[in-house]
Amino acid sequence: MIRAVVFDVGECLVDESTEYGTWADWLGVPRHTFSAMFGAIIARGLDYRETFQVFQPGFDLAEQRQKRAEAGQPETFGEADLYSDVRPSLAKLRKQGLWVGIAGNQTVRAGGILRSLDLPNDMIATSDDWGVSKPDQGFFRRLVQEAPCAADEILYVGDRLDNDVMPAAAVGLPTALIRRGPWGTIQQGDPDADRIPTMRIDTLSELPGRVADFNAEVR
């Protein structure tokens, strides 16, 4: 049975349009140009950070994050950047008695912002907190250590096959692949998008019902 549901952050809970738009501004690149190149990089199966190299060779993301903060323009997000289905879906899952976690590749700063949003959850953790980032399977092994149940009882929800679904499944977690955001759209035609996830969803609103149905079938 599924006893815990853990969510990725970017493009699962948070619409990152504003974040990447501000990076385009920082680089002095038109937002639509940055967005087009971002999509092209992802479609080629490359690391999204290669997008920055196109516009500024030698770009160091950590260094530039610090420079933005020093310039009073830190990366940020807020309530307006949450997808509309986030709060009600997390609340329904907890009402069903499920343990709800949030864990993704995020900075310490992003973790602080997430906690300030007071979402319905039992745990918030970031890759910076744990010192290991997806797709490293160590990230998901740490998640299993933090959750109050076994790996095969933890549903991990994410928008990416490569970073979320495949490494989580390799550690023994059931997974849900959500079709939204750049990766969710570009990777949706991949045969593995049907083969590997335990379930595929278009919105988080589907999750409470899908989890309830799954648990009813295995009882």
JSON list of C-alpha atoms in Angstrom, two decimals, residues 75-216:
[
{"chain": "A", "resi": 75, "resn": "GLU", "atom": "CA", "xyz": [16.05, 33.76, -7.01]},
{"chain": "A", "resi": 76, "resn": "THR", "atom": "CA", "xyz": [12.65, 33.57, -5.40]},
{"chain": "A", "resi": 77, "resn": "PHE", "atom": "CA", "xyz": [9.12, 32.26, -5.69]},
{"chain": "A", "resi": 78, "resn": "GLY", "atom": "CA", "xyz": [5.95, 32.60, -3.68]},
{"chain": "A", "resi": 79, "resn": "GLU", "atom": "CA", "xyz": [2.29, 31.74, -3.33]},
{"chain": "A", "resi": 80, "resn": "ALA", "atom": "CA", "xyz": [1.53, 33.08, -6.82]},
{"chain": "A", "resi": 81, "resn": "ASP", "atom": "CA", "xyz": [3.98, 30.59, -8.33]},
{"chain": "A", "resi": 82, "resn": "LEU", "atom": "CA", "xyz": [2.35, 27.52, -6.82]},
{"chain": "A", "resi": 83, "resn": "TYR", "atom": "CA", "xyz": [0.18, 25.51, -9.20]},
{"chain": "A", "resi": 84, "resn": "SER", "atom": "CA", "xyz": [-3.46, 25.93, -8.22]},
{"chain": "A", "resi": 85, "resn": "ASP", "atom": "CA", "xyz": [-3.93, 22.24, -7.40]},
{"chain": "A", "resi": 86, "resn": "VAL", "atom": "CA", "xyz": [-1.11, 22.09, -4.84]},
{"chain": "A", "resi": 87, "resn": "ARG", "atom": "CA", "xyz": [-2.74, 23.13, -1.56]},
{"chain": "A", "resi": 88, "resn": "PRO", "atom": "CA", "xyz": [-6.03, 21.26, -2.00]},
{"chain": "A", "resi": 89, "resn": "SER", "atom": "CA", "xyz": [-4.31, 18.08, -3.18]},
{"chain": "A", "resi": 90, "resn": "LEU", "atom": "CA", "xyz": [-1.78, 17.96, -0.35]},
{"chain": "A", "resi": 91, "resn": "ALA", "atom": "CA", "xyz": [-4.55, 18.66, 2.15]},
{"chain": "A", "resi": 92, "resn": "LYS", "atom": "CA", "xyz": [-6.72, 15.81, 0.79]},
{"chain": "A", "resi": 93, "resn": "LEU", "atom": "CA", "xyz": [-3.84, 13.36, 0.92]},
{"chain": "A", "resi": 94, "resn": "ARG", "atom": "CA", "xyz": [-3.14, 14.19, 4.55]},
{"chain": "A", "resi": 95, "resn": "LYS", "atom": "CA", "xyz": [-6.86, 13.91, 5.33]},
{"chain": "A", "resi": 96, "resn": "GLN", "atom": "CA", "xyz": [-6.69, 10.38, 3.91]},
{"chain": "A", "resi": 97, "resn": "GLY", "atom": "CA", "xyz": [-4.07, 9.60, 6.54]},
{"chain": "A", "resi": 98, "resn": "LEU", "atom": "CA", "xyz": [-1.06, 9.70, 4.24]},
{"chain": "A", "resi": 99, "resn": "TRP", "atom": "CA", "xyz": [2.32, 11.10, 5.25]},
{"chain": "A", "resi": 100, "resn": "VAL", "atom": "CA", "xyz": [3.15, 13.98, 2.88]},
{"chain": "A", "resi": 101, "resn": "GLY", "atom": "CA", "xyz": [6.68, 15.10, 2.08]},
{"chain": "A", "resi": 102, "resn": "ILE", "atom": "CA", "xyz": [8.34, 17.61, -0.24]},
{"chain": "A", "resi": 103, "resn": "ALA", "atom": "CA", "xyz": [11.88, 16.85, -1.41]},
{"chain": "A", "resi": 104, "resn": "GLY", "atom": "CA", "xyz": [13.67, 18.16, -4.49]},
{"chain": "A", "resi": 105, "resn": "ASN", "atom": "CA", "xyz": [16.85, 19.59, -5.93]},
{"chain": "A", "resi": 106, "resn": "GLN", "atom": "CA", "xyz": [16.69, 22.98, -4.27]},
{"chain": "A", "resi": 107, "resn": "THR", "atom": "CA", "xyz": [18.93, 25.42, -2.44]},
{"chain": "A", "resi": 108, "resn": "VAL", "atom": "CA", "xyz": [18.79, 26.11, 1.28]},
{"chain": "A", "resi": 109, "resn": "ARG", "atom": "CA", "xyz": [17.14, 29.43, 0.39]},
{"chain": "A", "resi": 110, "resn": "ALA", "atom": "CA", "xyz": [14.42, 27.67, -1.60]},
{"chain": "A", "resi": 111, "resn": "GLY", "atom": "CA", "xyz": [13.84, 25.31, 1.30]},
{"chain": "A", "resi": 112, "resn": "GLY", "atom": "CA", "xyz": [13.27, 28.29, 3.57]},
{"chain": "A", "resi": 113, "resn": "ILE", "atom": "CA", "xyz": [10.76, 29.76, 1.14]},
{"chain": "A", "resi": 114, "resn": "LEU", "atom": "CA", "xyz": [8.89, 26.45, 0.92]},
{"chain": "A", "resi": 115, "resn": "ARG", "atom": "CA", "xyz": [8.64, 26.26, 4.69]},
{"chain": "A", "resi": 116, "resn": "SER", "atom": "CA", "xyz": [7.37, 29.83, 4.87]},
{"chain": "A", "resi": 117, "resn": "LEU", "atom": "CA", "xyz": [4.47, 28.93, 2.56]},
{"chain": "A", "resi": 118, "resn": "ASP", "atom": "CA", "xyz": [3.04, 26.64, 5.26]},
{"chain": "A", "resi": 119, "resn": "LEU", "atom": "CA", "xyz": [1.91, 23.95, 2.84]},
{"chain": "A", "resi": 120, "resn": "PRO", "atom": "CA", "xyz": [0.12, 20.87, 4.21]},
{"chain": "A", "resi": 121, "resn": "ASN", "atom": "CA", "xyz": [3.08, 18.55, 4.77]},
{"chain": "A", "resi": 122, "resn": "ASP", "atom": "CA", "xyz": [5.02, 16.43, 7.24]},
{"chain": "A", "resi": 123, "resn": "MET", "atom": "CA", "xyz": [8.51, 17.09, 5.87]},
{"chain": "A", "resi": 124, "resn": "ILE", "atom": "CA", "xyz": [10.36, 19.52, 3.61]},
{"chain": "A", "resi": 125, "resn": "ALA", "atom": "CA", "xyz": [13.91, 18.71, 2.54]},
{"chain": "A", "resi": 126, "resn": "THR", "atom": "CA", "xyz": [16.24, 19.89, -0.20]},
{"chain": "A", "resi": 127, "resn": "SER", "atom": "CA", "xyz": [19.29, 18.47, -1.94]},
{"chain": "A", "resi": 128, "resn": "ASP", "atom": "CA", "xyz": [21.36, 21.14, -0.20]},
{"chain": "A", "resi": 129, "resn": "ASP", "atom": "CA", "xyz": [20.04, 19.95, 3.17]},
{"chain": "A", "resi": 130, "resn": "TRP", "atom": "CA", "xyz": [21.01, 16.36, 2.42]},
{"chain": "A", "resi": 131, "resn": "GLY", "atom": "CA", "xyz": [24.20, 16.97, 0.46]},
{"chain": "A", "resi": 132, "resn": "VAL", "atom": "CA", "xyz": [23.06, 14.77, -2.42]},
{"chain": "A", "resi": 133, "resn": "SER", "atom": "CA", "xyz": [21.12, 15.67, -5.55]},
{"chain": "A", "resi": 134, "resn": "LYS", "atom": "CA", "xyz": [18.85, 13.81, -7.93]},
{"chain": "A", "resi": 135, "resn": "PRO", "atom": "CA", "xyz": [19.29, 11.72, -10.01]},
{"chain": "A", "resi": 136, "resn": "ASP", "atom": "CA", "xyz": [21.78, 10.21, -7.55]},
{"chain": "A", "resi": 137, "resn": "GLN", "atom": "CA", "xyz": [20.02, 7.24, -5.97]},
{"chain": "A", "resi": 138, "resn": "GLY", "atom": "CA", "xyz": [21.49, 8.37, -2.64]},
{"chain": "A", "resi": 139, "resn": "PHE", "atom": "CA", "xyz": [18.88, 11.15, -2.64]},
{"chain": "A", "resi": 140, "resn": "PHE", "atom": "CA", "xyz": [16.08, 8.60, -2.66]},
{"chain": "A", "resi": 141, "resn": "ARG", "atom": "CA", "xyz": [17.77, 6.34, -0.14]},
{"chain": "A", "resi": 142, "resn": "ARG", "atom": "CA", "xyz": [17.93, 9.34, 2.20]},
{"chain": "A", "resi": 143, "resn": "LEU", "atom": "CA", "xyz": [14.24, 9.96, 1.52]},
{"chain": "A", "resi": 144, "resn": "VAL", "atom": "CA", "xyz": [13.44, 6.39, 2.58]},
{"chain": "A", "resi": 145, "resn": "GLN", "atom": "CA", "xyz": [15.37, 6.98, 5.81]},
{"chain": "A", "resi": 146, "resn": "GLU", "atom": "CA", "xyz": [13.31, 10.08, 6.57]},
{"chain": "A", "resi": 147, "resn": "ALA", "atom": "CA", "xyz": [9.89, 8.61, 5.77]},
{"chain": "A", "resi": 148, "resn": "PRO", "atom": "CA", "xyz": [7.97, 6.55, 8.35]},
{"chain": "A", "resi": 149, "resn": "CYS", "atom": "CA", "xyz": [7.48, 3.57, 6.04]},
{"chain": "A", "resi": 150, "resn": "ALA", "atom": "CA", "xyz": [9.23, 1.25, 3.60]},
{"chain": "A", "resi": 151, "resn": "ALA", "atom": "CA", "xyz": [10.46, 2.27, 0.14]},
{"chain": "A", "resi": 152, "resn": "ASP", "atom": "CA", "xyz": [7.67, 0.40, -1.65]},
{"chain": "A", "resi": 153, "resn": "GLU", "atom": "CA", "xyz": [5.09, 2.36, 0.39]},
{"chain": "A", "resi": 154, "resn": "ILE", "atom": "CA", "xyz": [6.40, 5.81, -0.67]},
{"chain": "A", "resi": 155, "resn": "LEU", "atom": "CA", "xyz": [4.97, 7.31, -3.87]},
{"chain": "A", "resi": 156, "resn": "TYR", "atom": "CA", "xyz": [7.36, 9.86, -5.39]},
{"chain": "A", "resi": 157, "resn": "VAL", "atom": "CA", "xyz": [5.70, 12.43, -7.64]},
{"chain": "A", "resi": 158, "resn": "GLY", "atom": "CA", "xyz": [7.74, 14.30, -10.25]},
{"chain": "A", "resi": 159, "resn": "ASP", "atom": "CA", "xyz": [7.70, 15.78, -13.74]},
{"chain": "A", "resi": 160, "resn": "ARG", "atom": "CA", "xyz": [10.92, 14.20, -15.03]},
{"chain": "A", "resi": 161, "resn": "LEU", "atom": "CA", "xyz": [11.69, 10.67, -16.13]},
{"chain": "A", "resi": 162, "resn": "ASP", "atom": "CA", "xyz": [15.45, 11.11, -15.81]},
{"chain": "A", "resi": 163, "resn": "ASN", "atom": "CA", "xyz": [15.68, 12.97, -12.51]},
{"chain": "A", "resi": 164, "resn": "ASP", "atom": "CA", "xyz": [12.61, 11.71, -10.68]},
{"chain": "A", "resi": 165, "resn": "VAL", "atom": "CA", "xyz": [10.92, 8.56, -11.90]},
{"chain": "A", "resi": 166, "resn": "MET", "atom": "CA", "xyz": [13.81, 6.38, -13.04]},
{"chain": "A", "resi": 167, "resn": "PRO", "atom": "CA", "xyz": [16.13, 6.83, -10.02]},
{"chain": "A", "resi": 168, "resn": "ALA", "atom": "CA", "xyz": [13.22, 6.63, -7.55]},
{"chain": "A", "resi": 169, "resn": "ALA", "atom": "CA", "xyz": [12.00, 3.40, -9.16]},
{"chain": "A", "resi": 170, "resn": "ALA", "atom": "CA", "xyz": [15.53, 1.99, -9.05]},
{"chain": "A", "resi": 171, "resn": "VAL", "atom": "CA", "xyz": [15.48, 2.39, -5.26]},
{"chain": "A", "resi": 172, "resn": "GLY", "atom": "CA", "xyz": [12.13, 0.62, -5.06]},
{"chain": "A", "resi": 173, "resn": "LEU", "atom": "CA", "xyz": [9.69, 3.53, -4.79]},
{"chain": "A", "resi": 174, "resn": "PRO", "atom": "CA", "xyz": [6.42, 3.57, -6.71]},
{"chain": "A", "resi": 175, "resn": "THR", "atom": "CA", "xyz": [6.22, 6.74, -8.82]},
{"chain": "A", "resi": 176, "resn": "ALA", "atom": "CA", "xyz": [3.77, 9.17, -10.40]},
{"chain": "A", "resi": 177, "resn": "LEU", "atom": "CA", "xyz": [4.81, 11.13, -13.48]},
{"chain": "A", "resi": 178, "resn": "ILE", "atom": "CA", "xyz": [2.95, 14.41, -13.95]},
{"chain": "A", "resi": 179, "resn": "ARG", "atom": "CA", "xyz": [2.56, 15.84, -17.44]},
{"chain": "A", "resi": 180, "resn": "ARG", "atom": "CA", "xyz": [3.40, 19.51, -17.02]},
{"chain": "A", "resi": 181, "resn": "GLY", "atom": "CA", "xyz": [6.32, 21.87, -17.37]},
{"chain": "A", "resi": 182, "resn": "PRO", "atom": "CA", "xyz": [9.06, 21.60, -20.01]},
{"chain": "A", "resi": 183, "resn": "TRP", "atom": "CA", "xyz": [10.30, 18.12, -19.07]},
{"chain": "A", "resi": 184, "resn": "GLY", "atom": "CA", "xyz": [6.82, 16.70, -18.54]},
{"chain": "A", "resi": 185, "resn": "THR", "atom": "CA", "xyz": [5.82, 17.90, -22.00]},
{"chain": "A", "resi": 186, "resn": "ILE", "atom": "CA", "xyz": [8.98, 16.98, -23.89]},
{"chain": "A", "resi": 187, "resn": "GLN", "atom": "CA", "xyz": [9.39, 13.55, -22.28]},
{"chain": "A", "resi": 188, "resn": "GLN", "atom": "CA", "xyz": [5.75, 12.49, -22.45]},
{"chain": "A", "resi": 189, "resn": "GLY", "atom": "CA", "xyz": [6.24, 10.58, -25.71]},
{"chain": "A", "resi": 190, "resn": "ASP", "atom": "CA", "xyz": [9.16, 8.55, -24.37]},
{"chain": "A", "resi": 191, "resn": "PRO", "atom": "CA", "xyz": [8.21, 4.84, -24.14]},
{"chain": "A", "resi": 192, "resn": "ASP", "atom": "CA", "xyz": [9.60, 4.82, -20.60]},
{"chain": "A", "resi": 193, "resn": "ALA", "atom": "CA", "xyz": [6.97, 7.39, -19.62]},
{"chain": "A", "resi": 194, "resn": "ASP", "atom": "CA", "xyz": [4.39, 4.62, -19.90]},
{"chain": "A", "resi": 195, "resn": "ARG", "atom": "CA", "xyz": [6.58, 1.70, -18.90]},
{"chain": "A", "resi": 196, "resn": "ILE", "atom": "CA", "xyz": [8.24, 2.86, -15.67]},
{"chain": "A", "resi": 197, "resn": "PRO", "atom": "CA", "xyz": [5.85, 5.06, -13.58]},
{"chain": "A", "resi": 198, "resn": "THR", "atom": "CA", "xyz": [3.32, 3.39, -11.35]},
{"chain": "A", "resi": 199, "resn": "MET", "atom": "CA", "xyz": [0.84, 5.99, -12.57]},
{"chain": "A", "resi": 200, "resn": "ARG", "atom": "CA", "xyz": [0.70, 8.99, -14.91]},
{"chain": "A", "resi": 201, "resn": "ILE", "atom": "CA", "xyz": [-1.30, 12.09, -14.05]},
{"chain": "A", "resi": 202, "resn": "ASP", "atom": "CA", "xyz": [-2.13, 15.43, -15.64]},
{"chain": "A", "resi": 203, "resn": "THR", "atom": "CA", "xyz": [-2.88, 17.28, -12.39]},
{"chain": "A", "resi": 204, "resn": "LEU", "atom": "CA", "xyz": [-2.20, 16.76, -8.70]},
{"chain": "A", "resi": 205, "resn": "SER", "atom": "CA", "xyz": [-5.96, 16.83, -8.17]},
{"chain": "A", "resi": 206, "resn": "GLU", "atom": "CA", "xyz": [-6.05, 13.27, -9.53]},
{"chain": "A", "resi": 207, "resn": "LEU", "atom": "CA", "xyz": [-3.69, 11.92, -6.88]},
{"chain": "A", "resi": 208, "resn": "PRO", "atom": "CA", "xyz": [-5.98, 11.43, -3.87]},
{"chain": "A", "resi": 209, "resn": "GLY", "atom": "CA", "xyz": [-8.35, 9.32, -5.95]},
{"chain": "A", "resi": 210, "resn": "ARG", "atom": "CA", "xyz": [-5.60, 7.42, -7.74]},
{"chain": "A", "resi": 211, "resn": "VAL", "atom": "CA", "xyz": [-3.84, 6.58, -4.47]},
{"chain": "A", "resi": 212, "resn": "ALA", "atom": "CA", "xyz": [-7.12, 5.47, -2.88]},
{"chain": "A", "resi": 213, "resn": "ASP", "atom": "CA", "xyz": [-7.85, 3.22, -5.88]},
{"chain": "A", "resi": 214, "resn": "PHE", "atom": "CA", "xyz": [-4.33, 1.79, -5.80]},
{"chain": "A", "resi": 215, "resn": "ASN", "atom": "CA", "xyz": [-4.59, 0.96, -2.11]},
{"chain": "A", "resi": 216, "resn": "ALA", "atom": "CA", "xyz": [-8.05, -0.58, -2.55]}
]
